[in-house]
């Protein structure tokens, strides 16, 4: 087996994501961490690493190739540790605030490792605006809100969309709106591969994608709008309004925040490929691989699967998402991995993913 580790070309000059765009409720329920578990996770924006802490695992190891993403997790960790719930929502950017920089300098900067402090000392404008709005993907969503959404959805229409259970009249109304030809044409343009590469996602993340990106995402978006339960979706609330007015992310809910605060010392952050965590951290039982396999060539994915079975023999469960590229461990190595059945009530709240996968090593 080759020791070569596939590492995509990740820009190190800015945040790619300032929120996690994988369903934390689904992830926590599927992995079901407990006190005996050691979790290895893609770092991303940190939200889902914090969510996993709510179940009091032995440790959560957050690995990410991006230094800005690691610095964001450190900053959120410090904010969760020392700020009240209201202060936390204001500082991060979910509520209005005029003193974020002052809060950072007085309360958070002293909590940061020196090398992380150096990074944030040069990011005053990002802190002032609220860090949850600073990611490349979040800026992409902001362009959608500014230029395309107003064509079919005024604030009154958005209020109607998110207000509660749908009537047949509501469903027919929104089906017509999402099929508006001008809206669909502009949305198809915004969702095209060139525009996503320019403004939304790192170009390297599309290397394995075949077919039309815009056609797939437009189909997913339309099916989501047609769903009678879509008004409950907190992630769509952020895309449409730039915040979570009715349903906070898992890690910021009052009922989970206290548990996360108690377990913050169990979160360890590393700038490295997750494969290094597989090699270096003993006793890993759970893995959150996010959508890591989306941009892996098939040969690199096969090498990853082989490394996983040999380097993490203690693995109990691994969870991950496929967006537009099918990568499934139990199909690649059916003698070594087995798919696990999900509770039918576990519905993925992120509409653009093709599938959520939960698997285990065969005994």
mmCIF file of C-alpha atoms in Angstrom:
data_model
loop_
_atom_site.group_PDB
_atom_site.id
_atom_site.type_symbol
_atom_site.label_atom_id
_atom_site.label_comp_id
_atom_site.label_asym_id
_atom_site.label_seq_id
_atom_site.Cartn_x
_atom_site.Cartn_y
_atom_site.Cartn_z
ATOM 1 C CA UNK A 1 0.000 0.000 0.000
ATOM 2 C CA UNK A 2 1.308 3.461 -0.925
ATOM 3 C CA UNK A 3 2.008 5.914 1.899
ATOM 4 C CA UNK A 4 1.141 8.831 -0.366
ATOM 5 C CA UNK A 5 -1.460 11.142 1.226
ATOM 6 C CA UNK A 6 -3.740 13.055 -1.123
ATOM 7 C CA UNK A 7 -3.752 16.757 -0.187
ATOM 8 C CA UNK A 8 -5.909 19.154 -2.231
ATOM 9 C CA UNK A 9 -4.750 22.661 -3.059
ATOM 10 C CA UNK A 10 -6.182 24.677 -0.151
ATOM 11 C CA UNK A 11 -5.701 28.474 -0.071
ATOM 12 C CA UNK A 12 -4.102 29.670 3.170
ATOM 13 C CA UNK A 13 -4.951 33.360 2.840
ATOM 14 C CA UNK A 14 -8.593 33.397 3.931
ATOM 15 C CA UNK A 15 -11.452 31.520 5.551
ATOM 16 C CA UNK A 16 -13.268 29.101 3.271
ATOM 17 C CA UNK A 17 -16.190 28.553 5.657
ATOM 18 C CA UNK A 18 -17.180 30.440 8.784
ATOM 19 C CA UNK A 19 -20.027 28.022 9.592
ATOM 20 C CA UNK A 20 -20.252 24.254 9.180
ATOM 21 C CA UNK A 21 -22.486 23.222 6.291
ATOM 22 C CA UNK A 22 -23.084 19.643 7.399
ATOM 23 C CA UNK A 23 -26.069 18.854 9.611
ATOM 24 C CA UNK A 24 -24.846 18.715 13.222
ATOM 25 C CA UNK A 25 -28.062 17.153 14.554
ATOM 26 C CA UNK A 26 -27.747 14.302 12.069
ATOM 27 C CA UNK A 27 -24.020 13.879 12.730
ATOM 28 C CA UNK A 28 -24.336 13.685 16.522
ATOM 29 C CA UNK A 29 -27.292 11.295 16.349
ATOM 30 C CA UNK A 30 -25.548 9.049 13.810
ATOM 31 C CA UNK A 31 -22.116 8.866 15.459
ATOM 32 C CA UNK A 32 -23.683 8.738 18.938
ATOM 33 C CA UNK A 33 -20.483 9.591 20.848
ATOM 34 C CA UNK A 34 -20.132 8.694 24.502
ATOM 35 C CA UNK A 35 -17.567 8.912 27.325
ATOM 36 C CA UNK A 36 -15.521 6.001 25.958
ATOM 37 C CA UNK A 37 -15.127 7.493 22.473
ATOM 38 C CA UNK A 38 -12.207 9.328 20.917
ATOM 39 C CA UNK A 39 -13.396 11.312 17.909
ATOM 40 C CA UNK A 40 -11.381 12.364 14.866
ATOM 41 C CA UNK A 41 -13.033 15.127 12.857
ATOM 42 C CA UNK A 42 -12.465 17.467 9.962
ATOM 43 C CA UNK A 43 -12.122 20.887 11.597
ATOM 44 C CA UNK A 44 -13.904 23.149 9.069
ATOM 45 C CA UNK A 45 -15.470 26.014 11.040
ATOM 46 C CA UNK A 46 -15.489 24.035 14.288
ATOM 47 C CA UNK A 47 -19.249 23.973 14.811
ATOM 48 C CA UNK A 48 -19.636 20.211 14.476
ATOM 49 C CA UNK A 49 -16.566 19.528 16.601
ATOM 50 C CA UNK A 50 -18.212 21.546 19.370
ATOM 51 C CA UNK A 51 -21.504 19.712 18.794
ATOM 52 C CA UNK A 52 -19.751 16.370 19.304
ATOM 53 C CA UNK A 53 -18.349 17.652 22.618
ATOM 54 C CA UNK A 54 -21.921 17.908 23.927
ATOM 55 C CA UNK A 55 -21.943 14.118 24.365
ATOM 56 C CA UNK A 56 -18.826 14.196 26.596
ATOM 57 C CA UNK A 57 -16.468 11.999 24.556
ATOM 58 C CA UNK A 58 -12.987 11.290 25.852
ATOM 59 C CA UNK A 59 -11.506 13.622 23.206
ATOM 60 C CA UNK A 60 -12.283 15.340 19.908
ATOM 61 C CA UNK A 61 -9.327 15.807 17.561
ATOM 62 C CA UNK A 62 -10.032 18.499 14.941
ATOM 63 C CA UNK A 63 -7.750 18.299 11.904
ATOM 64 C CA UNK A 64 -7.821 20.804 9.063
ATOM 65 C CA UNK A 65 -5.380 21.669 6.282
ATOM 66 C CA UNK A 66 -6.303 25.362 6.424
ATOM 67 C CA UNK A 67 -4.549 27.542 8.986
ATOM 68 C CA UNK A 68 -7.331 30.203 8.905
ATOM 69 C CA UNK A 69 -9.903 27.488 9.661
ATOM 70 C CA UNK A 70 -7.817 26.276 12.615
ATOM 71 C CA UNK A 71 -7.567 29.855 13.887
ATOM 72 C CA UNK A 72 -11.341 30.236 13.609
ATOM 73 C CA UNK A 73 -11.888 27.125 15.726
ATOM 74 C CA UNK A 74 -9.475 28.471 18.352
ATOM 75 C CA UNK A 75 -11.336 31.799 18.400
ATOM 76 C CA UNK A 76 -14.752 30.169 18.753
ATOM 77 C CA UNK A 77 -13.367 27.917 21.483
ATOM 78 C CA UNK A 78 -12.143 30.950 23.438
ATOM 79 C CA UNK A 79 -15.453 32.758 22.932
ATOM 80 C CA UNK A 80 -17.478 29.753 24.112
ATOM 81 C CA UNK A 81 -15.242 29.487 27.179
ATOM 82 C CA UNK A 82 -15.521 33.048 28.493
ATOM 83 C CA UNK A 83 -18.581 34.804 27.034
ATOM 84 C CA UNK A 84 -22.196 34.631 28.146
ATOM 85 C CA UNK A 85 -24.701 33.168 25.694
ATOM 86 C CA UNK A 86 -25.899 36.591 24.568
ATOM 87 C CA UNK A 87 -22.347 37.942 24.298
ATOM 88 C CA UNK A 88 -21.369 34.879 22.260
ATOM 89 C CA UNK A 89 -24.202 35.377 19.757
ATOM 90 C CA UNK A 90 -23.317 39.054 19.437
ATOM 91 C CA UNK A 91 -19.584 38.515 19.057
ATOM 92 C CA UNK A 92 -19.867 35.774 16.449
ATOM 93 C CA UNK A 93 -22.290 37.840 14.373
ATOM 94 C CA UNK A 94 -25.674 36.202 14.943
ATOM 95 C CA UNK A 95 -26.905 39.320 16.753
ATOM 96 C CA UNK A 96 -26.101 43.003 16.330
ATOM 97 C CA UNK A 97 -23.076 44.400 18.161
ATOM 98 C CA UNK A 98 -20.907 47.512 18.037
ATOM 99 C CA UNK A 99 -18.091 46.356 20.333
ATOM 100 C CA UNK A 100 -16.838 43.065 18.876
ATOM 101 C CA UNK A 101 -13.260 44.273 18.556
ATOM 102 C CA UNK A 102 -13.264 45.479 22.156
ATOM 103 C CA UNK A 103 -14.667 42.131 23.342
ATOM 104 C CA UNK A 104 -11.972 40.344 21.360
ATOM 105 C CA UNK A 105 -9.124 42.465 22.722
ATOM 106 C CA UNK A 106 -10.280 42.387 26.350
ATOM 107 C CA UNK A 107 -11.629 38.856 26.721
ATOM 108 C CA UNK A 108 -10.547 36.576 23.881
ATOM 109 C CA UNK A 109 -7.083 37.596 22.686
ATOM 110 C CA UNK A 110 -5.478 36.671 26.053
ATOM 111 C CA UNK A 111 -6.938 33.145 25.724
ATOM 112 C CA UNK A 112 -5.396 32.377 22.328
ATOM 113 C CA UNK A 113 -2.151 30.522 21.569
ATOM 114 C CA UNK A 114 0.512 33.024 20.391
ATOM 115 C CA UNK A 115 0.507 31.908 16.758
ATOM 116 C CA UNK A 116 -3.311 32.151 16.633
ATOM 117 C CA UNK A 117 -3.178 35.608 18.231
ATOM 118 C CA UNK A 118 -0.806 36.708 15.446
ATOM 119 C CA UNK A 119 -3.367 35.642 12.833
ATOM 120 C CA UNK A 120 -6.306 37.427 14.464
ATOM 121 C CA UNK A 121 -4.269 40.567 15.201
ATOM 122 C CA UNK A 122 -4.396 41.189 11.427
ATOM 123 C CA UNK A 123 -8.134 40.479 11.057
ATOM 124 C CA UNK A 124 -9.776 43.458 12.763
ATOM 125 C CA UNK A 125 -12.345 43.983 9.995
ATOM 126 C CA UNK A 126 -13.375 40.332 10.053
ATOM 127 C CA UNK A 127 -13.912 40.540 13.813
ATOM 128 C CA UNK A 128 -15.901 43.782 13.504
ATOM 129 C CA UNK A 129 -18.309 42.298 10.958
ATOM 130 C CA UNK A 130 -18.800 39.067 12.934
ATOM 131 C CA UNK A 131 -16.718 36.039 12.052
ATOM 132 C CA UNK A 132 -19.691 33.888 10.973
ATOM 133 C CA UNK A 133 -20.073 36.148 7.919
ATOM 134 C CA UNK A 134 -16.406 36.065 6.872
ATOM 135 C CA UNK A 135 -16.126 32.783 4.963
ATOM 136 C CA UNK A 136 -15.814 32.549 1.206
ATOM 137 C CA UNK A 137 -18.990 30.456 1.026
ATOM 138 C CA UNK A 138 -20.899 32.830 3.316
ATOM 139 C CA UNK A 139 -19.933 35.752 1.066
ATOM 140 C CA UNK A 140 -21.236 33.747 -1.881
ATOM 141 C CA UNK A 141 -24.570 33.305 -0.106
ATOM 142 C CA UNK A 142 -24.611 37.048 0.591
ATOM 143 C CA UNK A 143 -24.429 37.695 -3.156
ATOM 144 C CA UNK A 144 -27.417 35.395 -3.644
ATOM 145 C CA UNK A 145 -29.356 37.381 -1.028
ATOM 146 C CA UNK A 146 -28.441 40.683 -2.621
ATOM 147 C CA UNK A 147 -28.829 40.023 -6.337
ATOM 148 C CA UNK A 148 -31.056 36.996 -6.972
ATOM 149 C CA UNK A 149 -33.378 36.319 -4.040
ATOM 150 C CA UNK A 150 -35.143 39.735 -4.254
ATOM 151 C CA UNK A 151 -36.441 38.809 -7.718
ATOM 152 C CA UNK A 152 -38.875 36.301 -6.206
ATOM 153 C CA UNK A 153 -38.854 36.824 -2.447
ATOM 154 C CA UNK A 154 -39.483 40.062 -0.601
ATOM 155 C CA UNK A 155 -39.152 40.172 3.186
ATOM 156 C CA UNK A 156 -42.906 39.559 3.335
ATOM 157 C CA UNK A 157 -42.538 36.441 1.184
ATOM 158 C CA UNK A 158 -39.630 35.201 3.326
ATOM 159 C CA UNK A 159 -41.734 35.733 6.454
ATOM 160 C CA UNK A 160 -44.449 33.628 4.849
ATOM 161 C CA UNK A 161 -41.946 30.912 3.865
ATOM 162 C CA UNK A 162 -40.482 30.531 7.368
ATOM 163 C CA UNK A 163 -43.643 31.264 9.382
ATOM 164 C CA UNK A 164 -44.917 27.754 10.019
ATOM 165 C CA UNK A 165 -46.782 24.737 8.626
ATOM 166 C CA UNK A 166 -47.651 25.014 4.943
ATOM 167 C CA UNK A 167 -51.139 25.051 3.507
ATOM 168 C CA UNK A 168 -51.856 23.757 0.009
ATOM 169 C CA UNK A 169 -52.084 27.389 -1.085
ATOM 170 C CA UNK A 170 -48.637 28.117 0.357
ATOM 171 C CA UNK A 171 -47.087 25.108 -1.376
ATOM 172 C CA UNK A 172 -48.544 26.092 -4.745
ATOM 173 C CA UNK A 173 -47.366 29.678 -4.246
ATOM 174 C CA UNK A 174 -43.743 28.712 -3.533
ATOM 175 C CA UNK A 175 -43.679 26.130 -6.326
ATOM 176 C CA UNK A 176 -44.590 28.887 -8.768
ATOM 177 C CA UNK A 177 -41.982 31.255 -7.326
ATOM 178 C CA UNK A 178 -39.095 28.802 -7.514
ATOM 179 C CA UNK A 179 -40.008 28.031 -11.127
ATOM 180 C CA UNK A 180 -39.929 31.684 -12.208
ATOM 181 C CA UNK A 181 -37.887 31.598 -15.467
ATOM 182 C CA UNK A 182 -35.817 34.707 -14.698
ATOM 183 C CA UNK A 183 -35.065 33.503 -11.174
ATOM 184 C CA UNK A 184 -34.081 30.043 -12.408
ATOM 185 C CA UNK A 185 -31.869 31.462 -15.127
ATOM 186 C CA UNK A 186 -29.981 33.693 -12.710
ATOM 187 C CA UNK A 187 -29.779 30.965 -10.088
ATOM 188 C CA UNK A 188 -28.431 28.544 -12.693
ATOM 189 C CA UNK A 189 -25.758 31.128 -13.497
ATOM 190 C CA UNK A 190 -24.833 31.623 -9.828
ATOM 191 C CA UNK A 191 -24.725 27.848 -9.273
ATOM 192 C CA UNK A 192 -22.566 27.181 -12.314
ATOM 193 C CA UNK A 193 -19.150 25.633 -11.888
ATOM 194 C CA UNK A 194 -17.259 28.812 -12.977
ATOM 195 C CA UNK A 195 -19.167 31.030 -10.525
ATOM 196 C CA UNK A 196 -18.819 28.580 -7.650
ATOM 197 C CA UNK A 197 -15.099 28.273 -8.338
ATOM 198 C CA UNK A 198 -14.761 32.041 -8.550
ATOM 199 C CA UNK A 199 -16.763 32.965 -5.449
ATOM 200 C CA UNK A 200 -17.993 29.960 -3.474
ATOM 201 C CA UNK A 201 -15.816 26.859 -3.210
ATOM 202 C CA UNK A 202 -12.153 26.149 -3.809
ATOM 203 C CA UNK A 203 -11.637 25.151 -7.486
ATOM 204 C CA UNK A 204 -9.757 21.982 -6.487
ATOM 205 C CA UNK A 205 -12.945 20.704 -4.831
ATOM 206 C CA UNK A 206 -14.544 20.274 -8.282
ATOM 207 C CA UNK A 207 -11.802 18.193 -9.887
ATOM 208 C CA UNK A 208 -13.749 14.935 -9.559
ATOM 209 C CA UNK A 209 -17.192 16.318 -10.439
ATOM 210 C CA UNK A 210 -18.703 15.102 -13.701
ATOM 211 C CA UNK A 211 -21.738 16.615 -15.396
ATOM 212 C CA UNK A 212 -23.531 19.900 -14.803
ATOM 213 C CA UNK A 213 -23.002 21.399 -11.361
ATOM 214 C CA UNK A 214 -25.773 23.973 -11.802
ATOM 215 C CA UNK A 215 -28.340 21.396 -12.991
ATOM 216 C CA UNK A 216 -27.684 19.186 -9.961
ATOM 217 C CA UNK A 217 -27.814 22.022 -7.415
ATOM 218 C CA UNK A 218 -30.882 23.619 -8.999
ATOM 219 C CA UNK A 219 -32.674 20.273 -8.842
ATOM 220 C CA UNK A 220 -31.736 19.882 -5.160
ATOM 221 C CA UNK A 221 -32.843 23.445 -4.375
ATOM 222 C CA UNK A 222 -36.187 23.016 -6.154
ATOM 223 C CA UNK A 223 -36.919 19.750 -4.342
ATOM 224 C CA UNK A 224 -36.106 21.449 -1.045
ATOM 225 C CA UNK A 225 -38.478 24.375 -1.672
ATOM 226 C CA UNK A 226 -41.232 21.924 -2.667
ATOM 227 C CA UNK A 227 -40.846 20.069 0.660
ATOM 228 C CA UNK A 228 -43.666 21.016 3.091
ATOM 229 C CA UNK A 229 -41.189 20.845 6.008
ATOM 230 C CA UNK A 230 -38.592 23.209 4.518
ATOM 231 C CA UNK A 231 -39.774 26.181 6.593
ATOM 232 C CA UNK A 232 -38.121 24.599 9.658
ATOM 233 C CA UNK A 233 -34.679 24.466 8.093
ATOM 234 C CA UNK A 234 -32.138 26.603 10.001
ATOM 235 C CA UNK A 235 -29.476 26.388 7.286
ATOM 236 C CA UNK A 236 -31.850 27.814 4.678
ATOM 237 C CA UNK A 237 -32.653 30.605 7.125
ATOM 238 C CA UNK A 238 -28.990 31.582 7.097
ATOM 239 C CA UNK A 239 -28.764 31.390 3.301
ATOM 240 C CA UNK A 240 -31.912 33.514 2.932
ATOM 241 C CA UNK A 241 -31.382 35.951 5.815
ATOM 242 C CA UNK A 242 -27.760 35.784 6.897
ATOM 243 C CA UNK A 243 -28.553 34.579 10.399
ATOM 244 C CA UNK A 244 -30.420 31.907 12.350
ATOM 245 C CA UNK A 245 -33.437 33.821 13.712
ATOM 246 C CA UNK A 246 -35.591 30.849 14.773
ATOM 247 C CA UNK A 247 -33.290 27.876 15.258
ATOM 248 C CA UNK A 248 -29.693 28.302 16.408
ATOM 249 C CA UNK A 249 -26.894 25.971 15.318
ATOM 250 C CA UNK A 250 -26.512 22.924 17.547
ATOM 251 C CA UNK A 251 -23.444 24.223 19.381
ATOM 252 C CA UNK A 252 -25.102 27.533 20.305
ATOM 253 C CA UNK A 253 -28.383 26.233 21.709
ATOM 254 C CA UNK A 254 -28.795 26.925 25.434
ATOM 255 C CA UNK A 255 -29.497 23.253 26.149
ATOM 256 C CA UNK A 256 -26.176 22.118 24.621
ATOM 257 C CA UNK A 257 -23.865 25.081 25.194
ATOM 258 C CA UNK A 258 -23.321 24.348 28.888
ATOM 259 C CA UNK A 259 -22.272 20.764 28.158
ATOM 260 C CA UNK A 260 -19.877 21.953 25.465
ATOM 261 C CA UNK A 261 -18.331 24.507 27.836
ATOM 262 C CA UNK A 262 -17.700 21.758 30.389
ATOM 263 C CA UNK A 263 -15.840 19.684 27.786
ATOM 264 C CA UNK A 264 -13.811 22.329 25.940
ATOM 265 C CA UNK A 265 -10.526 21.003 27.308
ATOM 266 C CA UNK A 266 -11.203 17.773 25.387
ATOM 267 C CA UNK A 267 -10.990 19.551 22.013
ATOM 268 C CA UNK A 268 -7.565 19.451 20.347
ATOM 269 C CA UNK A 269 -6.871 21.379 17.117
ATOM 270 C CA UNK A 270 -4.228 20.445 14.554
ATOM 271 C CA UNK A 271 -3.318 21.898 11.151
ATOM 272 C CA UNK A 272 -2.773 18.720 9.159
ATOM 273 C CA UNK A 273 -4.507 16.191 6.938
ATOM 274 C CA UNK A 274 -6.947 13.935 8.744
ATOM 275 C CA UNK A 275 -4.803 10.976 7.629
ATOM 276 C CA UNK A 276 -2.145 12.221 10.049
ATOM 277 C CA UNK A 277 -4.698 12.028 12.836
ATOM 278 C CA UNK A 278 -5.485 8.445 11.846
ATOM 279 C CA UNK A 279 -1.787 7.666 12.189
ATOM 280 C CA UNK A 280 -0.928 9.740 15.268
ATOM 281 C CA UNK A 281 -3.953 9.509 17.592
ATOM 282 C CA UNK A 282 -4.422 6.172 19.316
ATOM 283 C CA UNK A 283 -7.800 4.640 20.004
ATOM 284 C CA UNK A 284 -9.923 6.557 17.484
ATOM 285 C CA UNK A 285 -13.451 5.120 17.620
ATOM 286 C CA UNK A 286 -15.473 7.689 15.654
ATOM 287 C CA UNK A 287 -14.666 9.779 12.577
ATOM 288 C CA UNK A 288 -16.477 12.750 11.079
ATOM 289 C CA UNK A 289 -15.010 12.952 7.568
ATOM 290 C CA UNK A 290 -17.338 15.769 6.428
ATOM 291 C CA UNK A 291 -17.308 15.783 2.596
ATOM 292 C CA UNK A 292 -13.595 14.941 2.467
ATOM 293 C CA UNK A 293 -13.979 12.286 -0.222
ATOM 294 C CA UNK A 294 -15.756 14.656 -2.625
ATOM 295 C CA UNK A 295 -12.498 15.896 -4.094
ATOM 296 C CA UNK A 296 -10.414 12.710 -3.799
ATOM 297 C CA UNK A 297 -9.494 10.886 -7.009
ATOM 298 C CA UNK A 298 -10.753 7.319 -6.859
ATOM 299 C CA UNK A 299 -7.233 5.908 -6.400
ATOM 300 C CA UNK A 300 -6.594 8.269 -3.471
ATOM 301 C CA UNK A 301 -9.945 7.303 -1.942
ATOM 302 C CA UNK A 302 -9.007 3.625 -2.217
ATOM 303 C CA UNK A 303 -5.691 4.318 -0.466
ATOM 304 C CA UNK A 304 -7.565 6.186 2.265
ATOM 305 C CA UNK A 305 -9.921 3.239 2.781
ATOM 306 C CA UNK A 306 -6.988 0.834 3.065
ATOM 307 C CA UNK A 307 -5.188 3.084 5.545
ATOM 308 C CA UNK A 308 -8.356 3.456 7.583
ATOM 309 C CA UNK A 309 -8.851 -0.275 8.079
ATOM 310 C CA UNK A 310 -5.209 -0.820 9.092
ATOM 311 C CA UNK A 311 -4.442 2.355 11.068
ATOM 312 C CA UNK A 312 -7.756 2.696 12.946
ATOM 313 C CA UNK A 313 -8.676 -0.866 13.992
ATOM 314 C CA UNK A 314 -10.663 0.555 16.922
ATOM 315 C CA UNK A 315 -13.066 2.399 14.576
ATOM 316 C CA UNK A 316 -16.690 2.048 15.616
ATOM 317 C CA UNK A 317 -18.359 4.419 13.123
ATOM 318 C CA UNK A 318 -17.431 6.833 10.353
ATOM 319 C CA UNK A 319 -19.839 9.464 8.992
ATOM 320 C CA UNK A 320 -19.468 11.554 5.851
ATOM 321 C CA UNK A 321 -21.358 13.241 3.025
ATOM 322 C CA UNK A 322 -21.330 12.865 -0.758
ATOM 323 C CA UNK A 323 -22.218 16.036 -2.641
ATOM 324 C CA UNK A 324 -21.828 15.381 -6.378
ATOM 325 C CA UNK A 325 -19.204 12.614 -6.335
ATOM 326 C CA UNK A 326 -19.991 9.086 -5.170
ATOM 327 C CA UNK A 327 -17.374 7.819 -2.742
ATOM 328 C CA UNK A 328 -18.598 5.025 -0.428
ATOM 329 C CA UNK A 329 -16.198 2.928 1.646
ATOM 330 C CA UNK A 330 -18.436 -0.153 1.775
ATOM 331 C CA UNK A 331 -18.600 -0.174 -2.032
ATOM 332 C CA UNK A 332 -14.862 0.324 -2.455
ATOM 333 C CA UNK A 333 -13.881 -2.301 0.146
ATOM 334 C CA UNK A 334 -17.023 -4.395 0.734
ATOM 335 C CA UNK A 335 -15.074 -7.037 2.646
ATOM 336 C CA UNK A 336 -13.914 -4.489 5.215
ATOM 337 C CA UNK A 337 -16.691 -1.903 5.662
ATOM 338 C CA UNK A 338 -20.408 -2.253 6.224
ATOM 339 C CA UNK A 339 -23.153 0.398 5.880
ATOM 340 C CA UNK A 340 -25.150 1.114 9.024
ATOM 341 C CA UNK A 341 -28.878 1.695 8.963
ATOM 342 C CA UNK A 342 -30.064 5.160 9.917
ATOM 343 C CA UNK A 343 -33.194 5.886 11.879
ATOM 344 C CA UNK A 344 -35.816 6.923 9.273
ATOM 345 C CA UNK A 345 -36.464 10.040 11.349
ATOM 346 C CA UNK A 346 -32.866 11.200 10.805
ATOM 347 C CA UNK A 347 -33.382 13.607 7.910
ATOM 348 C CA UNK A 348 -30.477 15.642 6.543
ATOM 349 C CA UNK A 349 -31.269 19.354 6.844
ATOM 350 C CA UNK A 350 -28.638 20.381 4.267
ATOM 351 C CA UNK A 351 -30.519 20.163 0.996
ATOM 352 C CA UNK A 352 -27.607 20.213 -1.430
ATOM 353 C CA UNK A 353 -25.954 16.918 -0.422
ATOM 354 C CA UNK A 354 -26.671 13.796 -2.438
ATOM 355 C CA UNK A 355 -26.302 11.417 0.496
ATOM 356 C CA UNK A 356 -25.197 11.017 4.107
ATOM 357 C CA UNK A 357 -23.190 7.848 4.769
ATOM 358 C CA UNK A 358 -22.691 6.036 8.072
ATOM 359 C CA UNK A 359 -20.451 2.961 8.096
ATOM 360 C CA UNK A 360 -18.391 0.707 10.343
ATOM 361 C CA UNK A 361 -15.487 -1.691 10.052
ATOM 362 C CA UNK A 362 -16.618 -5.270 9.741
ATOM 363 C CA UNK A 363 -15.794 -7.295 12.867
#
